[in-house]
Short mmCIF file of C-alpha atoms in Angstrom, two decimals:
data_model
loop_
_atom_site.label_atom_id
_atom_site.label_comp_id
_atom_site.label_asym_id
_atom_site.label_seq_id
_atom_site.Cartn_x
_atom_site.Cartn_y
_atom_site.Cartn_z
CA MET A 1 164.46 119.11 223.66
CA THR A 2 166.95 116.21 224.19
CA ALA A 3 167.84 115.65 228.00
CA VAL A 4 171.49 115.78 228.71
CA PRO A 5 172.56 112.54 230.56
CA ASP A 6 173.94 113.02 234.10
CA THR A 7 177.70 111.78 233.89
CA SER A 8 178.54 112.84 237.37
CA PRO A 9 179.74 110.19 239.61
CA THR A 10 177.20 108.52 241.85
CA PRO A 11 177.72 108.65 245.63
CA ARG A 12 178.91 104.96 245.61
CA GLN A 13 181.44 105.68 242.77
CA ASP A 14 182.58 108.63 244.57
CA GLY A 15 183.08 106.75 247.75
CA LEU A 16 185.03 104.03 245.92
CA VAL A 17 187.22 106.71 244.30
CA ARG A 18 187.89 108.38 247.83
CA ALA A 19 188.70 104.82 249.45
CA VAL A 20 191.19 103.99 246.60
CA TRP A 21 192.75 107.62 246.92
CA ARG A 22 193.01 107.18 250.74
CA ARG A 23 194.60 103.82 250.56
CA THR A 24 197.11 104.31 247.78
CA GLY A 25 197.57 108.17 247.32
CA PHE A 26 199.54 108.96 244.08
CA ALA A 27 201.24 105.66 243.90
CA PRO A 28 198.92 104.12 240.87
CA ALA A 29 199.35 107.36 238.88
CA LEU A 30 203.18 107.18 239.30
CA LEU A 31 203.14 103.53 238.51
CA ILE A 32 201.53 104.13 235.07
CA VAL A 33 204.10 107.05 234.28
CA LEU A 34 207.17 104.88 235.25
CA LEU A 35 206.02 101.72 233.54
CA ALA A 36 205.48 103.75 230.33
CA LEU A 37 208.87 105.41 230.80
CA ASN A 38 210.64 102.13 231.39
CA ILE A 39 208.80 100.53 228.37
CA TRP A 40 209.84 103.47 226.21
CA LEU A 41 213.57 103.46 227.28
CA ASN A 42 213.94 99.70 227.50
CA PRO A 43 211.39 97.96 225.46
CA VAL A 44 213.18 94.62 225.31
CA ARG A 45 213.53 94.15 229.16
CA PHE A 46 210.13 95.32 229.76
CA ALA A 47 208.34 93.27 227.12
CA PRO A 48 205.39 91.28 228.33
CA ALA A 49 207.17 88.08 227.93
CA ASN A 50 209.82 89.29 230.63
CA TRP A 51 207.26 90.50 233.21
CA GLY A 52 207.61 87.27 234.99
CA ILE A 53 211.38 87.76 235.53
CA LEU A 54 210.83 91.36 236.58
CA ILE A 55 208.21 90.39 239.17
CA GLY A 56 210.91 87.80 240.62
CA LEU A 57 213.50 90.70 240.82
CA ALA A 58 211.01 92.92 242.52
CA ALA A 59 209.60 90.27 244.86
CA PRO A 60 211.94 90.69 247.86
CA LEU A 61 211.27 94.48 247.87
CA ILE A 62 207.52 93.93 247.45
CA GLY A 63 207.63 91.28 250.35
CA ALA A 64 209.65 93.82 252.60
CA ALA A 65 207.26 96.83 251.90
CA LEU A 66 204.27 94.35 252.75
CA ALA A 67 206.02 93.16 255.95
CA SER A 68 206.63 96.79 257.19
CA THR A 69 203.11 97.83 256.80
CA PRO A 70 201.12 96.24 259.70
CA ALA A 71 203.48 97.55 262.51
CA ILE A 72 203.31 100.98 260.81
CA LEU A 73 199.43 100.86 260.61
CA GLY A 74 199.51 100.14 264.53
CA GLY A 75 200.56 103.78 265.17
CA ARG A 76 202.77 105.36 267.75
CA GLY A 77 205.57 105.61 265.37
CA GLY A 78 205.68 101.90 264.59
CA ILE A 79 208.46 101.79 262.13
CA ASP A 80 209.99 98.56 262.33
CA VAL A 81 213.66 98.95 260.92
CA SER A 82 214.47 95.31 261.53
CA VAL A 83 212.47 93.90 258.64
CA GLY A 84 215.59 93.77 256.44
CA PRO A 85 217.69 92.17 258.92
CA ILE A 86 215.02 89.64 259.70
CA MET A 87 215.07 88.64 256.03
CA GLY A 88 218.79 88.28 256.22
CA PHE A 89 218.65 86.11 259.33
CA VAL A 90 216.08 83.95 257.75
CA ASN A 91 218.32 83.62 254.57
CA ALA A 92 221.36 82.69 256.82
CA ILE A 93 219.64 80.12 258.96
CA VAL A 94 217.90 78.45 256.04
CA VAL A 95 220.81 78.12 253.78
CA LYS A 96 223.80 77.83 256.26
CA ILE A 97 222.24 75.94 259.10
CA LEU A 98 219.36 74.00 257.80
CA ILE A 99 220.35 73.22 254.14
CA THR A 100 224.19 73.01 254.39
CA ASP A 101 225.01 71.95 257.90
CA LEU A 102 221.94 69.71 258.74
CA GLY A 103 220.92 68.57 255.19
CA LEU A 104 217.26 69.51 255.87
CA SER A 105 215.99 70.94 252.54
CA SER A 106 212.32 69.91 252.48
CA PRO A 107 209.72 72.67 251.99
CA PHE A 108 208.08 71.78 255.14
CA VAL A 109 211.07 72.22 257.28
CA VAL A 110 212.40 75.33 255.50
CA ILE A 111 209.13 77.19 255.25
CA THR A 112 208.23 76.30 258.97
CA ALA A 113 211.47 77.48 260.21
CA ALA A 114 211.37 80.81 258.11
CA LEU A 115 207.96 81.50 259.42
CA GLY A 116 208.82 80.57 263.02
CA ILE A 117 211.84 82.88 263.18
CA GLY A 118 209.89 85.80 261.69
CA ILE A 119 207.03 85.34 264.28
CA ALA A 120 209.59 84.87 267.16
CA ILE A 121 211.53 88.04 266.31
CA GLY A 122 208.16 89.91 265.55
CA ALA A 123 206.96 88.86 269.09
CA VAL A 124 210.20 90.24 270.80
CA ASN A 125 209.78 93.49 268.88
CA GLY A 126 206.11 93.51 269.96
CA ILE A 127 206.93 93.05 273.69
CA LEU A 128 209.56 95.79 273.65
CA ALA A 129 207.25 98.27 271.75
CA ALA A 130 203.87 97.51 273.09
CA TYR A 131 204.39 96.30 276.78
CA VAL A 132 207.86 97.64 277.74
CA ARG A 133 206.75 100.78 275.79
CA ILE A 134 210.17 101.59 274.19
CA GLN A 135 209.92 103.76 271.36
CA PRO A 136 209.33 101.34 268.40
CA ILE A 137 212.20 102.83 266.17
CA VAL A 138 214.47 102.45 269.09
CA ALA A 139 213.41 98.88 269.96
CA THR A 140 213.59 97.52 266.38
CA LEU A 141 216.88 99.41 265.87
CA GLY A 142 218.34 97.34 268.75
CA THR A 143 216.80 94.22 267.15
CA TYR A 144 218.40 95.45 263.74
CA LEU A 145 221.84 95.68 265.20
CA ILE A 146 221.70 92.37 267.11
CA LEU A 147 220.26 90.50 263.92
CA VAL A 148 223.13 92.06 261.75
CA GLY A 149 225.85 91.02 264.03
CA VAL A 150 224.44 87.50 264.60
CA THR A 151 223.95 86.93 260.91
CA LEU A 152 227.48 88.08 260.22
CA THR A 153 228.78 85.82 262.70
CA ILE A 154 226.92 82.97 261.19
CA LEU A 155 227.78 83.87 257.79
CA PRO A 156 231.07 85.92 257.32
CA SER A 157 230.98 85.49 253.58
CA PRO A 158 228.33 84.36 250.98
CA MET A 159 228.09 80.64 250.65
CA GLY A 160 225.62 77.76 249.71
CA THR A 161 223.05 76.82 247.38
CA VAL A 162 219.25 76.38 247.68
CA PRO A 163 217.19 73.35 246.54
CA ASP A 164 215.37 73.35 243.24
CA TRP A 165 211.86 73.81 244.80
CA LEU A 166 213.06 77.06 246.46
CA LYS A 167 214.80 78.32 243.11
CA THR A 168 211.28 77.96 241.21
CA LEU A 169 209.82 80.67 243.62
CA ASN A 170 212.14 83.10 241.84
CA GLY A 171 210.63 84.55 238.47
CA PRO A 172 206.97 84.26 237.66
CA LEU A 173 206.25 81.78 240.52
CA SER A 174 207.47 84.42 242.92
CA ILE A 175 203.95 85.66 242.90
CA LEU A 176 203.10 82.74 245.23
CA PRO A 177 204.56 83.99 248.38
CA ILE A 178 203.30 87.53 247.57
CA ALA A 179 199.81 85.97 247.22
CA ALA A 180 200.26 84.10 250.51
CA ILE A 181 200.99 87.39 252.35
CA PHE A 182 197.86 88.89 250.57
CA LEU A 183 195.75 85.71 251.56
CA ILE A 184 196.81 86.09 255.38
CA TRP A 185 195.99 89.80 255.26
CA TRP A 186 192.62 89.05 253.56
CA GLY A 187 191.83 86.76 256.61
CA VAL A 188 193.08 89.46 258.98
CA ARG A 189 190.82 92.00 257.41
CA ARG A 190 187.87 89.85 258.21
CA LEU A 191 188.51 89.71 261.96
CA PRO A 192 187.51 92.23 264.50
CA TYR A 193 191.29 92.67 265.08
CA TYR A 194 191.68 94.66 261.79
CA ASP A 195 189.23 97.47 262.86
CA GLN A 196 190.98 97.42 266.26
CA LEU A 197 194.44 97.90 264.50
CA MET A 198 193.12 100.76 262.39
CA ALA A 199 191.48 102.43 265.42
CA THR A 200 194.66 102.08 267.41
CA GLY A 201 196.73 103.50 264.66
CA SER A 202 194.35 106.39 264.21
CA ASP A 203 193.89 107.38 267.92
CA ASP A 204 195.09 104.88 270.50
CA ARG A 205 193.60 106.89 273.43
CA ALA A 206 190.09 107.01 271.94
CA ALA A 207 190.53 103.16 270.98
CA TYR A 208 191.62 102.31 274.68
CA THR A 209 188.59 104.37 275.88
CA ALA A 210 186.41 102.35 273.68
CA GLY A 211 187.73 99.11 275.08
CA VAL A 212 190.21 98.09 272.55
CA PRO A 213 193.11 96.27 274.19
CA VAL A 214 195.64 98.67 272.52
CA PRO A 215 198.87 96.88 273.75
CA PHE A 216 197.83 93.49 272.63
CA VAL A 217 196.68 94.97 269.08
CA ARG A 218 200.09 96.68 268.73
CA PHE A 219 202.02 93.44 269.81
CA LEU A 220 200.19 91.40 267.16
CA SER A 221 200.86 94.01 264.49
CA TYR A 222 204.62 93.24 265.12
CA VAL A 223 204.03 89.46 264.98
CA ILE A 224 202.40 89.92 261.57
CA THR A 225 205.21 91.97 260.41
CA GLY A 226 207.66 89.36 261.58
CA LEU A 227 205.64 86.73 259.83
CA PHE A 228 205.57 88.72 256.53
CA ALA A 229 209.30 89.33 256.81
CA GLY A 230 210.01 85.65 257.09
CA ILE A 231 208.11 85.13 253.88
CA ALA A 232 210.07 87.97 252.44
CA GLY A 233 213.28 86.43 253.33
CA LEU A 234 212.43 83.17 251.58
CA MET A 235 211.68 85.45 248.47
CA MET A 236 215.15 87.11 248.84
CA THR A 237 216.74 83.51 249.21
CA ALA A 238 215.00 82.31 246.14
CA LEU A 239 216.24 85.36 244.23
CA ILE A 240 219.80 85.15 245.20
CA GLY A 241 220.10 81.32 245.34
CA SER A 242 222.47 81.41 248.16
CA ALA A 243 223.26 82.86 251.48
CA ASP A 244 224.61 86.43 251.77
CA ALA A 245 224.51 88.56 254.98
CA ASN A 246 225.15 91.92 253.23
CA ILE A 247 222.04 92.11 250.99
CA ALA A 248 219.07 92.06 253.32
CA PRO A 249 219.65 95.07 255.51
CA SER A 250 219.57 97.42 252.45
CA TYR A 251 215.95 96.56 251.96
CA THR A 252 214.87 98.21 255.23
CA LEU A 253 214.85 101.86 254.33
CA ILE A 254 213.99 101.27 250.78
CA ALA A 255 210.76 99.29 251.92
CA ILE A 256 209.70 102.21 254.43
CA SER A 257 210.14 104.60 251.38
CA ALA A 258 207.72 102.14 249.41
CA VAL A 259 205.27 102.16 252.12
CA ALA A 260 204.94 105.77 252.53
CA LEU A 261 204.84 106.27 248.72
CA GLY A 262 202.00 103.65 248.53
CA GLY A 263 199.93 105.99 250.82
CA VAL A 264 200.33 104.34 254.10
CA SER A 265 200.53 107.12 256.86
CA LEU A 266 203.70 106.73 258.93
CA ALA A 267 201.63 107.99 261.81
CA GLY A 268 199.38 104.86 261.61
CA GLY A 269 195.72 104.12 260.96
CA ARG A 270 195.64 104.58 257.29
CA GLY A 271 196.60 102.72 254.20
CA GLY A 272 196.86 99.04 253.24
CA LEU A 273 198.88 96.32 251.77
CA ILE A 274 197.89 97.24 248.20
CA GLY A 275 199.28 100.70 248.30
CA ALA A 276 202.56 99.37 249.95
CA ALA A 277 202.98 96.80 246.98
CA ILE A 278 202.20 99.46 244.38
CA GLY A 279 204.90 101.73 246.17
CA ALA A 280 207.48 98.98 246.13
CA ILE A 281 206.75 98.53 242.33
CA ASP A 282 207.19 102.23 241.82
CA ILE A 283 210.49 102.09 243.68
CA PHE A 284 211.62 99.07 241.48
CA LEU A 285 210.74 100.99 238.42
CA ILE A 286 212.80 104.03 239.71
CA GLN A 287 215.73 101.77 240.19
CA SER A 288 215.40 100.30 236.70
CA VAL A 289 215.37 103.83 235.24
CA LEU A 290 218.44 105.08 237.16
CA THR A 291 220.32 101.79 236.47
CA LEU A 292 219.63 102.06 232.80
CA PHE A 293 221.69 105.42 232.79
CA ASN A 294 224.51 103.76 234.85
CA VAL A 295 224.22 105.95 237.95
CA SER A 296 226.17 105.15 241.01
CA THR A 297 224.83 103.65 244.17
CA PHE A 298 225.25 107.00 245.84
CA VAL A 299 222.71 108.52 243.41
CA LEU A 300 220.32 105.57 244.19
CA GLN A 301 220.56 106.35 247.90
CA ILE A 302 219.80 110.02 247.03
CA ALA A 303 216.74 108.90 245.00
CA TYR A 304 215.46 106.83 247.89
CA GLY A 305 215.72 109.69 250.39
CA ALA A 306 214.04 112.13 247.83
CA VAL A 307 211.17 109.56 247.23
CA LEU A 308 210.60 109.31 251.03
CA VAL A 309 210.54 113.01 251.55
CA ILE A 310 208.32 113.50 248.29
CA ALA A 311 205.98 110.57 249.46
CA ILE A 312 205.48 112.33 253.01
CA SER A 313 204.95 115.76 251.32
CA LEU A 314 202.32 114.34 248.90
CA MET A 315 200.60 112.59 251.84
CA ALA A 316 200.47 115.97 253.61
CA PHE A 317 198.98 117.48 250.45
CA GLN A 318 196.51 114.71 250.25
CA ASP A 319 195.33 115.13 253.86
CA LYS A 320 194.78 118.93 253.05
CA ILE A 321 192.61 118.04 249.90
CA GLU A 322 190.61 115.63 252.02
CA ALA A 323 190.15 118.13 254.91
CA ARG A 324 188.92 120.73 252.38
CA GLY A 325 186.44 118.17 250.86
CA ARG A 326 185.01 117.52 254.38
CA GLN A 327 184.56 121.28 254.91
CA ARG A 328 182.47 121.64 251.72
#
């Protein structure tokens, strides 16, 4: 009698599947469906030869989603709504002040300024949320309003151009700043800080009891978010090729929807950058489908809200599935 081979997943394979499921949720499956739908509806735009251009178009949204993730992982409702305005402020300072007014266009000056601005604003948010203990969404909403007002004062109307080296970061080479964010995060994940961040986001009281410096861990999460937002601001500047104060704030809520869609718990302590990136790509593909049918911007706003509600509902459903699995 021939023995039937055992095709059931090994414990290691099952653990890997569970880890991917926990970090990305339903986003990868939705990505496959949306990509197939876009290829079917618009095969020319989504031909492999054009994927580099599409990555360039999606890059600022991916960057905004990646930037939003560290503060959210830190828990206590750490939704940083100032990510979009940080991107816009970086755009205005780089193009209006550095390049146009001061004539400073070297990569060293521009990149250093963008990263410094992001880190400084992230530090302010971190102090307000972690040490002053203002509710994060309130603290960052204040930063949001201040940055939008200052940016509009500096830049009342679109203007300026960017140097050629920055323009090259649009299109296929937009993968470079995204890769830089992931490289930084790869380094963070190999530090004891990462475990402290996830522990703080999961249960800050238990983490504090275990000796984790909870306020400092949360403070650094906002600093990292600001750093990534500075990089995302450069991505947006490369895409539009000028300075425009009205574009960046719109990324804020879309990025949060992408983060939730990517399996990152808005309560903190669960998820990662890969899921956030996949969620952002899903949002971009949804935009592409709706734009193909010439829907209004109002319908797009409805779609973003629906995505956020559905993503949170799916996350709750995922939690129930995991809870049942642990009870077995």
